[in-house]
Tab-separated table of C-alpha atoms in Angstrom:
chain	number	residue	atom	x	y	z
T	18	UNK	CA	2.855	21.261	8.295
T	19	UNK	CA	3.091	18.425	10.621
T	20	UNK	CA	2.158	15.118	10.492
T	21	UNK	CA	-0.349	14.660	12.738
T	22	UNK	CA	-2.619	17.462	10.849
T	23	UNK	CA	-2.117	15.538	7.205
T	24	UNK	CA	-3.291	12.183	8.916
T	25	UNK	CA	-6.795	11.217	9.457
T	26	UNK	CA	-7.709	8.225	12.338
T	27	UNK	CA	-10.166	6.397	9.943
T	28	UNK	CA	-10.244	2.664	10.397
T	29	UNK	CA	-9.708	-0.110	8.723
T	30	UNK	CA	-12.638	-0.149	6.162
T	31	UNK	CA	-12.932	-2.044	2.852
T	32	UNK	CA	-13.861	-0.035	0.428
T	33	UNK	CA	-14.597	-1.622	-3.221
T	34	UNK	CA	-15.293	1.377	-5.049
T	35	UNK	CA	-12.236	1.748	-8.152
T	36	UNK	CA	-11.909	3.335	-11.366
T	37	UNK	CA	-13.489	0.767	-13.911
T	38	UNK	CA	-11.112	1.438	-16.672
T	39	UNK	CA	-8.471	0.369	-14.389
T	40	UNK	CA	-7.906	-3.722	-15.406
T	41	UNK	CA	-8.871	-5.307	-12.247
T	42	UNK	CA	-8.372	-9.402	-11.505
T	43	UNK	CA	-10.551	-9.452	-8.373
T	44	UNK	CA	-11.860	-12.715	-7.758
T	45	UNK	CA	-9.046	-14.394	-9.782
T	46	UNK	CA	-8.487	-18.276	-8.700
T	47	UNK	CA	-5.088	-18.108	-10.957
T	48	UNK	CA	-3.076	-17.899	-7.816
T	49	UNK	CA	-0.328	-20.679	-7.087
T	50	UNK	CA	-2.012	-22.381	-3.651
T	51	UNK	CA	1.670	-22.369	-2.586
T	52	UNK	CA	2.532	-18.981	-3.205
T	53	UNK	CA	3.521	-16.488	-0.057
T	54	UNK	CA	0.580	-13.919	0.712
T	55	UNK	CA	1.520	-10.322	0.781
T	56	UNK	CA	3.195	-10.595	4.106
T	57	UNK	CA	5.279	-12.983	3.855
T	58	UNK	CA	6.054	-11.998	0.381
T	59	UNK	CA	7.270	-8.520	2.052
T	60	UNK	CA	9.500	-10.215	4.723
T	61	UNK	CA	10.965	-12.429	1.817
T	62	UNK	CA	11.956	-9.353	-0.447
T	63	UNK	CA	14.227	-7.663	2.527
T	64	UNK	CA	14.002	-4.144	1.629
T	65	UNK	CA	10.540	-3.821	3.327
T	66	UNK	CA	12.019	-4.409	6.823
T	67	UNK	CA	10.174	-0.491	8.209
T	68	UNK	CA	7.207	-1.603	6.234
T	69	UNK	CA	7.005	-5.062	8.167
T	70	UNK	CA	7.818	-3.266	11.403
T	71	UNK	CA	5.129	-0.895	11.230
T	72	UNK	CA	2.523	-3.629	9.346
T	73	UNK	CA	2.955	-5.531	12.866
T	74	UNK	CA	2.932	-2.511	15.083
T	75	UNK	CA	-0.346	-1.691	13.756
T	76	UNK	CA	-1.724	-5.201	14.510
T	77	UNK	CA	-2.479	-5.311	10.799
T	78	UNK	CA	-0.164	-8.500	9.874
T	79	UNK	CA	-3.393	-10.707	10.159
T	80	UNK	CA	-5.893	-8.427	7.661
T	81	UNK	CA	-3.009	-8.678	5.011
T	82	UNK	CA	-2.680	-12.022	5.165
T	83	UNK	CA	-6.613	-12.520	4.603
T	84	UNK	CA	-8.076	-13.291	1.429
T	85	UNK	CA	-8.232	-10.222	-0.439
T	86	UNK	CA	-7.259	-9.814	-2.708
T	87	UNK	CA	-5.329	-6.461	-1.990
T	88	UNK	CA	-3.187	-4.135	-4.154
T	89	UNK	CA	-0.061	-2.697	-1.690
T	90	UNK	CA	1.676	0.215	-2.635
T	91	UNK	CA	5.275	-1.005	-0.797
T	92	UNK	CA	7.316	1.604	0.272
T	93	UNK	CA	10.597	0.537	0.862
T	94	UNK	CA	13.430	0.811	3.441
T	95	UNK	CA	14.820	3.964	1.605
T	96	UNK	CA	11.376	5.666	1.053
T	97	UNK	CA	10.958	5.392	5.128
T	98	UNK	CA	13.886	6.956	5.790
T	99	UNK	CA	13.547	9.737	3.491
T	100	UNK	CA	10.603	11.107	5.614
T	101	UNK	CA	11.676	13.891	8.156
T	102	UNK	CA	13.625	12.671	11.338
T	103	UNK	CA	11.349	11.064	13.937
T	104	UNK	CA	8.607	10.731	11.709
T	105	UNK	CA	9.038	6.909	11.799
T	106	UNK	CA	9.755	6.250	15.411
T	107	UNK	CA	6.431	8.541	16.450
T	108	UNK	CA	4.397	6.638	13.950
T	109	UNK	CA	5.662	2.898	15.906
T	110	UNK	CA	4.928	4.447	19.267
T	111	UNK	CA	2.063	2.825	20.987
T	112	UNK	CA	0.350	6.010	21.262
T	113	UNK	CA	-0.288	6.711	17.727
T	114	UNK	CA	-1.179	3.222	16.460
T	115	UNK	CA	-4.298	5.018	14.951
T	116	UNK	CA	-2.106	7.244	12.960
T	117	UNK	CA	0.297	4.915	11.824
T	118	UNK	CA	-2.794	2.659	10.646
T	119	UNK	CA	-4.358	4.915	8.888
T	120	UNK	CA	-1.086	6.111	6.958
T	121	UNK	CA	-0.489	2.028	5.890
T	122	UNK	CA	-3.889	0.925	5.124
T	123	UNK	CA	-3.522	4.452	2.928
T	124	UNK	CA	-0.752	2.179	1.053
T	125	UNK	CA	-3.884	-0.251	0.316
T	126	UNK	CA	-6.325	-0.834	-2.204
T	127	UNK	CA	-9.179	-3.810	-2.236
T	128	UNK	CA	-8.680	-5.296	-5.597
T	129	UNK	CA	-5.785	-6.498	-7.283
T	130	UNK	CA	-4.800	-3.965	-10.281
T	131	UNK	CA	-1.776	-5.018	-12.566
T	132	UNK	CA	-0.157	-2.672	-14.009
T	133	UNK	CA	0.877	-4.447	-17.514
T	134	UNK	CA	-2.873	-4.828	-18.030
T	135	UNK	CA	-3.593	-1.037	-17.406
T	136	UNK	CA	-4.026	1.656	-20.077
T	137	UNK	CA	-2.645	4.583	-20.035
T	138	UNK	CA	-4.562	7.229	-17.967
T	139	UNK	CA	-5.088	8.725	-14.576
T	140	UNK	CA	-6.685	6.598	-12.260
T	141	UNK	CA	-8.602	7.694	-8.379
T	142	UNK	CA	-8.703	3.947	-6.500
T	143	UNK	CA	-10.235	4.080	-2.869
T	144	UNK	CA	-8.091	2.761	-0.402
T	145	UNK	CA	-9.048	0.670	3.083
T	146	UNK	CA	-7.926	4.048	4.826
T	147	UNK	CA	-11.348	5.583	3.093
T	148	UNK	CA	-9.319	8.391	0.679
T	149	UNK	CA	-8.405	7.659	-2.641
T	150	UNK	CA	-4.808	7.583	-4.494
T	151	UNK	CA	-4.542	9.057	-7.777
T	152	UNK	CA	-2.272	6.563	-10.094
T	153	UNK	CA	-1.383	7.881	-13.595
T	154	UNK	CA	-0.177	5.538	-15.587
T	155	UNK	CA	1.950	7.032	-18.559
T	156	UNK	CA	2.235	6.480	-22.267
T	157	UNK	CA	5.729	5.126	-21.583
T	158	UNK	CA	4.089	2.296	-18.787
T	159	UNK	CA	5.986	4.175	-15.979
T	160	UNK	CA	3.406	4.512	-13.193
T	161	UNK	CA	3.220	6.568	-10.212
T	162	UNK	CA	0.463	6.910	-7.337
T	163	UNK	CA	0.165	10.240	-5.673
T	164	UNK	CA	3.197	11.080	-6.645
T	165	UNK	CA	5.485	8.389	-5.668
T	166	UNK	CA	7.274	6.386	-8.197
T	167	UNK	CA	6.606	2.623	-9.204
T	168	UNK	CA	9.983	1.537	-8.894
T	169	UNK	CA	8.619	-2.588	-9.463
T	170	UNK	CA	5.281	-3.467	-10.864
T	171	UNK	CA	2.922	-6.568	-10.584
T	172	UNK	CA	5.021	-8.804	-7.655
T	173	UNK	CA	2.591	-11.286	-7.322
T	174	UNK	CA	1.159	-12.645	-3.988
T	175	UNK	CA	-1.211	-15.259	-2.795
T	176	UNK	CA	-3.929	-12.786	-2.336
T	177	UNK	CA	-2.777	-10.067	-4.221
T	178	UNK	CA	-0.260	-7.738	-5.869
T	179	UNK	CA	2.463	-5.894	-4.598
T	180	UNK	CA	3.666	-2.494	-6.442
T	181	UNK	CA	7.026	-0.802	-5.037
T	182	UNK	CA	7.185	2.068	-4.420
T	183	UNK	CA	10.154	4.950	-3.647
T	184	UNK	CA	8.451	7.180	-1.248
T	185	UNK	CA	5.489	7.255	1.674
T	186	UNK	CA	2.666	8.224	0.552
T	187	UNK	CA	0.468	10.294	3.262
T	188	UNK	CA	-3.440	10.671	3.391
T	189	UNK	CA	-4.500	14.216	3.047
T	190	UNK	CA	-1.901	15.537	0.718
């Protein structure tokens, strides 16, 4: 199936709506003034260097460095290269910046969900793309979201939370 039929070109729209069990800290003042927002935070870690490419490619550096507060599902280096060949050059062509958006903001939820202070349980959380993720989170605390493994949980930001990741998640799958 190819990419372009699994992605939608919604835009950037914050959508609030979340599963109420799921322990939610929006609105929380807690944060350190001098902490690094989600961006920067990103950048610092290294192993986001695709993610950061593509985050500024999609002119979407400044809407993750608002407020938020935002949960980010992070894929990392590895996870973009394990998508087919080409996948991630087409996506960073100028060309498909609507495609490429709509994949990352995918990656985002409004809200900032920990996972230490979620129960165990299946989860559907609206993201700014306008679909939702499913995140289960097991018995054992592992967590996934649509399928793709939480490989680091709760990486606090500024004006959010960071989760990482191991694959790309895609809209429409």
């Amino acid at each position: 199936m190819r990419l372009t039929a699994l992605l939608s070109t919604a835009a950037l729209a914050a959508t609030a709506a979340a599963a109420p069990a799921l322990a939610d800290h929006h609105g929380s003042s807690d944060h350190d003034a001098m902490q690094a927002d989600i961006v920067d935070t990103a950048i610092s870690a290294d192993d986001f260097n695709t993610l950061v490419a593509a985050v500024q490619a999609a002119d979407l550096v400044d809407a993750l460095k608002a407020d938020g507060p935002f949960t980010v599902f992070a894929p990392t280096d590895a996870a973009f290269a394990a998508l087919p060949a080409g996948t991630v050059d087409t996506l960073l062509e100028p060309e498909n910046k609507d495609q490429l958006t709509s994949v990352l903001t995918y990656h985002v939820v409004p809200g900032e969900y920990m996972a230490a202070d979620t129960a165990a349980g299946t989860y559907e959380l609206d993201t700014l793309q306008g679909d939702s993720v499913t995140v289960v989170v097991s018995d054992d605390g592992s967590v996934t979201v649509d399928g793709a493994n939480v490989v680091s949980a709760d990486v606090d930001a500024s004006n959010g939370v960071i989760h990482v990741i191991d694959a790309v998640i895609m809209p429409g799958e």
